[in-house]
Every structure is written in structure tokens, then in C-alpha cells.
mmCIF file of C-alpha atoms in Angstrom:
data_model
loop_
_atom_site.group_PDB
_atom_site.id
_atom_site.type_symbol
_atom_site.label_atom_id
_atom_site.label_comp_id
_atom_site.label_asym_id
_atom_site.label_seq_id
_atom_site.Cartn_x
_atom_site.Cartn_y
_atom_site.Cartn_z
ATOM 1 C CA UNK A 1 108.373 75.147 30.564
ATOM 2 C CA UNK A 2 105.790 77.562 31.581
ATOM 3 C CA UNK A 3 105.915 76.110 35.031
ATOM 4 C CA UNK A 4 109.587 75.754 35.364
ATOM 5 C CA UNK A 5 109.282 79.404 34.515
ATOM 6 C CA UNK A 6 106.535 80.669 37.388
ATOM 7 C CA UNK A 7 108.910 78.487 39.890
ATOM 8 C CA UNK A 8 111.942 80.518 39.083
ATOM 9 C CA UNK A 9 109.931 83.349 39.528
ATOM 10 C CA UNK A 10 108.297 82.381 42.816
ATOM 11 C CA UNK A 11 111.564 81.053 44.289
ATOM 12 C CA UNK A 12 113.376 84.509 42.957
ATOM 13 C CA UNK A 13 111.012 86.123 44.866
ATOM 14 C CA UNK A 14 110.893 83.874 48.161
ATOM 15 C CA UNK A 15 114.682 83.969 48.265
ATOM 16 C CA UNK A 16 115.073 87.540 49.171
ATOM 17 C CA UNK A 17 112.336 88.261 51.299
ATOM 18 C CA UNK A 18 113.846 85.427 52.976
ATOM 19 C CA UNK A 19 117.391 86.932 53.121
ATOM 20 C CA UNK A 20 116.082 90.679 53.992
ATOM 21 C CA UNK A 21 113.861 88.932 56.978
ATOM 22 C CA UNK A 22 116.933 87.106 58.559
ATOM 23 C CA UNK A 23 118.607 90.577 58.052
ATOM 24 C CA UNK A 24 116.205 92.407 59.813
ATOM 25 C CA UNK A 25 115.890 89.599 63.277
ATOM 26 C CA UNK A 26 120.172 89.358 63.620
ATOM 27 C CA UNK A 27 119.844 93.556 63.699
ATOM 28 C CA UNK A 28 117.370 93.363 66.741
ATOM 29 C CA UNK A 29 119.463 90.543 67.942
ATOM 30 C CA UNK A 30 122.266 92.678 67.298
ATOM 31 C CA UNK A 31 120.883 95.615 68.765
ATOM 32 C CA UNK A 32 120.480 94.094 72.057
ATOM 33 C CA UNK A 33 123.188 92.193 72.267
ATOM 34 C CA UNK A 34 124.924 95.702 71.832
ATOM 35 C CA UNK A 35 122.556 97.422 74.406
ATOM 36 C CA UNK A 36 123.002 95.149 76.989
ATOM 37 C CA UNK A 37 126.734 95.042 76.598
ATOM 38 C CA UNK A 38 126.722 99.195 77.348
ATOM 39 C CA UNK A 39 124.536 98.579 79.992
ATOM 40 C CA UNK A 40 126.884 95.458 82.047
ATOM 41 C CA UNK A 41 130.298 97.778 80.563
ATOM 42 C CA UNK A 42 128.432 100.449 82.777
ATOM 43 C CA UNK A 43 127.333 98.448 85.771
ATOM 44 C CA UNK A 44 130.798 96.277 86.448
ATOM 45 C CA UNK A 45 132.760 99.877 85.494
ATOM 46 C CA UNK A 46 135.916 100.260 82.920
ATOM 47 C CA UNK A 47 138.334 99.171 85.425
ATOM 48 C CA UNK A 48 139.336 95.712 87.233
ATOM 49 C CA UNK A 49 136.981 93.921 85.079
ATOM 50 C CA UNK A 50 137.665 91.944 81.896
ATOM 51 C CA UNK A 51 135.687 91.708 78.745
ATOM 52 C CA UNK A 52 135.195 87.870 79.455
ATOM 53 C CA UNK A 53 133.292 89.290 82.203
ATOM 54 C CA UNK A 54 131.241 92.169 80.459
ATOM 55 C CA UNK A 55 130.478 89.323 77.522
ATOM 56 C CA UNK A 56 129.238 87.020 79.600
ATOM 57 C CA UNK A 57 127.070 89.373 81.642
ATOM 58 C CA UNK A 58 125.770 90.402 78.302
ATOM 59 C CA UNK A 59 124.736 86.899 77.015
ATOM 60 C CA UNK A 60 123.302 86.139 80.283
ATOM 61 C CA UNK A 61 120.838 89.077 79.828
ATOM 62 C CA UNK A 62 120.600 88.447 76.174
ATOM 63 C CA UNK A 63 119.588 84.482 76.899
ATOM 64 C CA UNK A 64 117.228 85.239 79.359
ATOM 65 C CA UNK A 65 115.596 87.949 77.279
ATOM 66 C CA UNK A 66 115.415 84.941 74.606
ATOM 67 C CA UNK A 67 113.730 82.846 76.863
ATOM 68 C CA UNK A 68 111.406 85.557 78.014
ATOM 69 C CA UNK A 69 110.393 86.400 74.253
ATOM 70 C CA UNK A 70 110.650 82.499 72.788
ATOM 71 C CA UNK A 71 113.053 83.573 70.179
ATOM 72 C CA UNK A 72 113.687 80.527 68.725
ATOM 73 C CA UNK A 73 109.838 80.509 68.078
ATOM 74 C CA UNK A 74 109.990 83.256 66.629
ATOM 75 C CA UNK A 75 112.639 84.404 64.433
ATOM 76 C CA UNK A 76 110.633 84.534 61.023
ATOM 77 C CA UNK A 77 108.740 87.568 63.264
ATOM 78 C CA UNK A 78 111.474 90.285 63.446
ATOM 79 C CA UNK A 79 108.736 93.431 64.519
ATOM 80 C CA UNK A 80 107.374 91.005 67.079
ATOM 81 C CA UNK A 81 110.409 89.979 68.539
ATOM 82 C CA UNK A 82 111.653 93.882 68.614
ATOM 83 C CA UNK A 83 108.451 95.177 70.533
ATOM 84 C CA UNK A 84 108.890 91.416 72.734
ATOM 85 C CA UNK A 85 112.632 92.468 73.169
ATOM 86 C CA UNK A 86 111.625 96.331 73.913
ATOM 87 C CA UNK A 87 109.216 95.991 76.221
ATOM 88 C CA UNK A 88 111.007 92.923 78.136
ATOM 89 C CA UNK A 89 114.370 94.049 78.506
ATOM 90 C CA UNK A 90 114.297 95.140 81.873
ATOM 91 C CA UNK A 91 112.371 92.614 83.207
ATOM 92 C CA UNK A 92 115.096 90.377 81.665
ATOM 93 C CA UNK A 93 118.223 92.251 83.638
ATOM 94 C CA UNK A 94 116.370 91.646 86.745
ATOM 95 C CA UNK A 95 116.057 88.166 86.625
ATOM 96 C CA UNK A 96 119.688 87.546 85.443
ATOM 97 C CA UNK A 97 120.200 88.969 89.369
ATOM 98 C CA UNK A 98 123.689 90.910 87.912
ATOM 99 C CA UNK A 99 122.336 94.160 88.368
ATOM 100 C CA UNK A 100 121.205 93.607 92.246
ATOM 101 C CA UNK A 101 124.730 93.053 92.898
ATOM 102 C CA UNK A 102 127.208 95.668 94.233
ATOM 103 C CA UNK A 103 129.984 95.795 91.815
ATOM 104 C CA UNK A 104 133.136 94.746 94.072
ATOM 105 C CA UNK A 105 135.076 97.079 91.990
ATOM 106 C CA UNK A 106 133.408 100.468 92.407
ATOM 107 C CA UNK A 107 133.209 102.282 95.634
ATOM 108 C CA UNK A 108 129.552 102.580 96.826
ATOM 109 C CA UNK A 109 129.890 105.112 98.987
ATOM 110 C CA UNK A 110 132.616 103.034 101.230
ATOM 111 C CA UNK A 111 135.527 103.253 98.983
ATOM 112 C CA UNK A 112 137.438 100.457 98.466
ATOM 113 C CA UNK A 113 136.345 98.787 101.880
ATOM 114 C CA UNK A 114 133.407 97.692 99.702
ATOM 115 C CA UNK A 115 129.662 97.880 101.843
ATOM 116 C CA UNK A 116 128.813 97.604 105.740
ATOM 117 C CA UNK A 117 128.254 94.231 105.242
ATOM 118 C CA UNK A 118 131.526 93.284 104.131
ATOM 119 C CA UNK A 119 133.462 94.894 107.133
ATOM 120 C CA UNK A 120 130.608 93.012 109.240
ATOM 121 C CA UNK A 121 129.573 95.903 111.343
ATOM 122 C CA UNK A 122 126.677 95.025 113.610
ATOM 123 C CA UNK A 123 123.316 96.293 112.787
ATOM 124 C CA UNK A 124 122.047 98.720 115.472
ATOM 125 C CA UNK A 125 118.243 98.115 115.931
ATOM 126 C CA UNK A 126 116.342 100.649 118.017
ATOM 127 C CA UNK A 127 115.758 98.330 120.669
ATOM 128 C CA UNK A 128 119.336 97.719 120.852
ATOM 129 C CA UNK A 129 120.253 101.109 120.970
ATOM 130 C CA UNK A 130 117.268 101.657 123.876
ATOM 131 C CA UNK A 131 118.158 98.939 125.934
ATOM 132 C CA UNK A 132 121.794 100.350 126.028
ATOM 133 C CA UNK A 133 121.031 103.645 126.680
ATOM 134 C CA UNK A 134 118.339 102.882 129.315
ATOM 135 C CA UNK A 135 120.719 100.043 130.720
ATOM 136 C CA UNK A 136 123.558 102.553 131.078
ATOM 137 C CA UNK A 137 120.982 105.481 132.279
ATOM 138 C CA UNK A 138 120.446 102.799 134.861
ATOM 139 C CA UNK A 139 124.290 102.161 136.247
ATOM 140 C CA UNK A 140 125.040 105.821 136.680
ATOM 141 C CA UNK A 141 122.041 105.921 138.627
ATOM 142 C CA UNK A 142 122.319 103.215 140.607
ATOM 143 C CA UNK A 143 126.278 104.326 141.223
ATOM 144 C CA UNK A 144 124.977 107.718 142.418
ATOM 145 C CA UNK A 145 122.258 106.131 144.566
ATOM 146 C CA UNK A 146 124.711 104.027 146.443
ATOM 147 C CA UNK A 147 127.081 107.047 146.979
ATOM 148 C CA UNK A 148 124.383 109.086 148.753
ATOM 149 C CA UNK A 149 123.325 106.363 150.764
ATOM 150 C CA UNK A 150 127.045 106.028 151.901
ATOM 151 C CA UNK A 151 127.057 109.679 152.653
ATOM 152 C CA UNK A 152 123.762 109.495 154.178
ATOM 153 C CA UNK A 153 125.062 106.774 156.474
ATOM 154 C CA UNK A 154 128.270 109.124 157.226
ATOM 155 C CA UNK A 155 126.166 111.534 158.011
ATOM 156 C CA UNK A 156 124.247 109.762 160.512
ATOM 157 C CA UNK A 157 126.952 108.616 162.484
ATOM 158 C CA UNK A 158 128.288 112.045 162.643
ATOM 159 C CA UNK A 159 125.286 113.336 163.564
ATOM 160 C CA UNK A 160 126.067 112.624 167.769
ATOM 161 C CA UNK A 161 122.065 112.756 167.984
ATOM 162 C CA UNK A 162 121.466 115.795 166.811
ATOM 163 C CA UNK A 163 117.994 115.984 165.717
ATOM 164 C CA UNK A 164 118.056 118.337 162.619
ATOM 165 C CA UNK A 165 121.236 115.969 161.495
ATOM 166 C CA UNK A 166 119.499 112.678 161.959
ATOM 167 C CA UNK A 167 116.514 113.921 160.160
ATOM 168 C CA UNK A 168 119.109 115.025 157.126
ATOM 169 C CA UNK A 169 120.706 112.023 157.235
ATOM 170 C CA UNK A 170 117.617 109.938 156.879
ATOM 171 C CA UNK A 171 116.118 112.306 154.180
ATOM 172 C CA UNK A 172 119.534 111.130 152.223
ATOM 173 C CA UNK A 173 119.276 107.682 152.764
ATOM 174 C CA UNK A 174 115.180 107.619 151.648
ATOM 175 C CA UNK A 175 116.213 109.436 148.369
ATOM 176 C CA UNK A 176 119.410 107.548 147.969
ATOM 177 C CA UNK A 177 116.953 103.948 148.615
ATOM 178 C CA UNK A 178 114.516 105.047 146.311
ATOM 179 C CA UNK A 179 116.469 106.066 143.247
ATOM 180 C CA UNK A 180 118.027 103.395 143.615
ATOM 181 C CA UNK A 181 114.810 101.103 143.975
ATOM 182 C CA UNK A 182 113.794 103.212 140.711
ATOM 183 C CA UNK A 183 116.722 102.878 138.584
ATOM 184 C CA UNK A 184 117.153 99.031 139.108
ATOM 185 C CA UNK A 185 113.239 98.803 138.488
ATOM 186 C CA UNK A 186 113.375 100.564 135.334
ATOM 187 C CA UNK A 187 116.108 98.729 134.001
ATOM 188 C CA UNK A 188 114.226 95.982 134.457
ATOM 189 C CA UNK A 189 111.096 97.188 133.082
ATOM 190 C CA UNK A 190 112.440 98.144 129.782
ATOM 191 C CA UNK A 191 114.416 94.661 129.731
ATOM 192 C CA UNK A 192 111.289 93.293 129.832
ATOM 193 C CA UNK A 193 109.418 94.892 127.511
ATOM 194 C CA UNK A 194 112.106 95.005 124.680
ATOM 195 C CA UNK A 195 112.219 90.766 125.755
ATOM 196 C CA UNK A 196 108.739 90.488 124.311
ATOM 197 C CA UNK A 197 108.694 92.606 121.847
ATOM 198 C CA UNK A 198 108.062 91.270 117.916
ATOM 199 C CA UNK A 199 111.505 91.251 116.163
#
């Protein structure tokens, strides 16, 4: 009797410890199940998205935080899993990879277009833009190369041997050569260089 007695007593005891302890691990559970449910509500936005959506972004952070923290190792340990949970959290939205992701339903700065790379605009890399500028630089200087030697060689026929004339002419056909010796040179300089340059 004695012993039925100190069993009663030990399993009265045992019982709601037990019960107050599962209490206390579905409020952490609860807890972040409700913290990462603000936090996916916030990153997908209140509009165009379901709560299908928002729920399962939430258990997807919530599972991996489980996995992260051993839960089902642990549930008799309520203060460890809450410090686990606490200081893990974040490291547990990361690798779910939802919160990398633009959300296709807020603006980001493009409005409803969504981001460059969606409206697959071309990056413009510095060498790109240099090899452009310095390619065009080059045409217009090659075009007004060729025009003064075409003058200069108008000017040499009209000349009729007049000394001071010839001499002008041929001082418009060296410059008129030589820029455009120099243009098509550097053009093909900075070709080259950008060419074996690391990407």
C-alpha cells in the first residue's frame, strides 16, 4: 500500500512537469512559427500573394530552422531549443534561399517591369563602353581625315604651280595622312588591348 501510495505520488508529480514542459517547447515552436510567418507576410507583400504561399514560406523556414537546431532531439529541452531557435533564425532564412529572391510582386525600383534582368538589358562593362567610344572617336576621325585629304588634293590641282599653293596643299594632305594613320592606329591599339584583357 505504502508503495502504491509513493507511485501515485511520483507519477502525480511527473505528469505535470511533463504537461507544463510540452507547453513551454509548442510556445517556442509557436513563437517562430508566428515570427517567421510576419517576416515571409512582409517579404512576398499583402497583395498578389496567397496565404498557401506565405504558409509554406513559413514552414520552409520553420523546417530548416528544425533541422539546424535537431528539434526532434530535443524537445524535452524547451530553453535550449529557444536560445538554438534565437540565435539560428537568420541563418535559417538564408538557407531556405526565399529571402534572396526579388518578390515578382513588388516593384524594386522598376515598377511593375520587375528588375534589369527581366527586360534583358545588356550589361555595359567599361571595356564595352571604351571600345565604343574610342571606336566611334576613331570614324569621325578617320571621316574628317579623308575629307581634308580630298580638299588637299583639290587644292593641289588648283594650285596651276603656284608655289605657296602647292606647299598648302601638301601641308593638308600630310595632316590629313597622318590623322588618319593615327586614328586607324589607335583604334586598333585599344582593340587590342581590351582583346587581352582579363574578363
Amino acid at each position: 500500500m505504502r508503495r502504491l501510495v509513493s507511485f501515485a505520488f511520483v507519477l502525480l508529480t511527473l505528469v505535470p512537469m511533463a504537461t507544463v514542459q510540452a507547453r513551454s517547447i509548442q510556445d517556442v515552436i509557436s513563437q517562430f512559427k508566428s515570427k517567421a510567418k510576419v517576416d515571409c507576410t512582409e517579404h512576398y507583400g499583402t497583395t498578389g500573394n496567397t496565404s498557401e504561399e506565405i504558409d509554406t514560406c513559413r514552414d520552409k523556414v520553420f523546417n530548416k530552422l528544425s533541422d539546424l537546431c535537431n528539434l526532434d532531439q530535443n524537445r524535452d529541452k524547451p530553453d535550449k531549443m529557444l536560445n538554438c531557435f534565437s540565435n539560428k533564425y537568420d541563418d535559417a532564412k538564408d538557407k531556405t534561399g526565399i529571402f534572396t529572391q526579388q518578390n515578382p510582386n513588388t516593384s524594386g525600383g522598376l515598377g511593375s517591369l520587375g528588375n534589369a534582368s527581366s527586360l534583358n538589358i545588356p550589361a555595359i562593362t567599361f571595356d564595352k563602353l571604351a571600345s565604343n567610344v574610342i571606336g566611334t572617336l576613331g570614324l569621325i576621325a578617320a571621316a574628317i581625315s579623308t575629307i581634308y585629304l580630298v580638299l588637299g588634293g583639290i587644292k593641289y590641282s588648283a594650285s596651276n604651280g603656284d608655289p605657296q599653293n602647292v606647299a598648302s596643299a601638301k601641308r593638308t594632305i600630310t595632316y590629313a595622312i597622318t590623322g588618319l594613320v593615327i586614328s586607324i592606329l589607335a583604334t586598333t591599339i585599344v582593340a587590342f588591348v581590351l582583346g587581352r584583357a582579363p574578363q
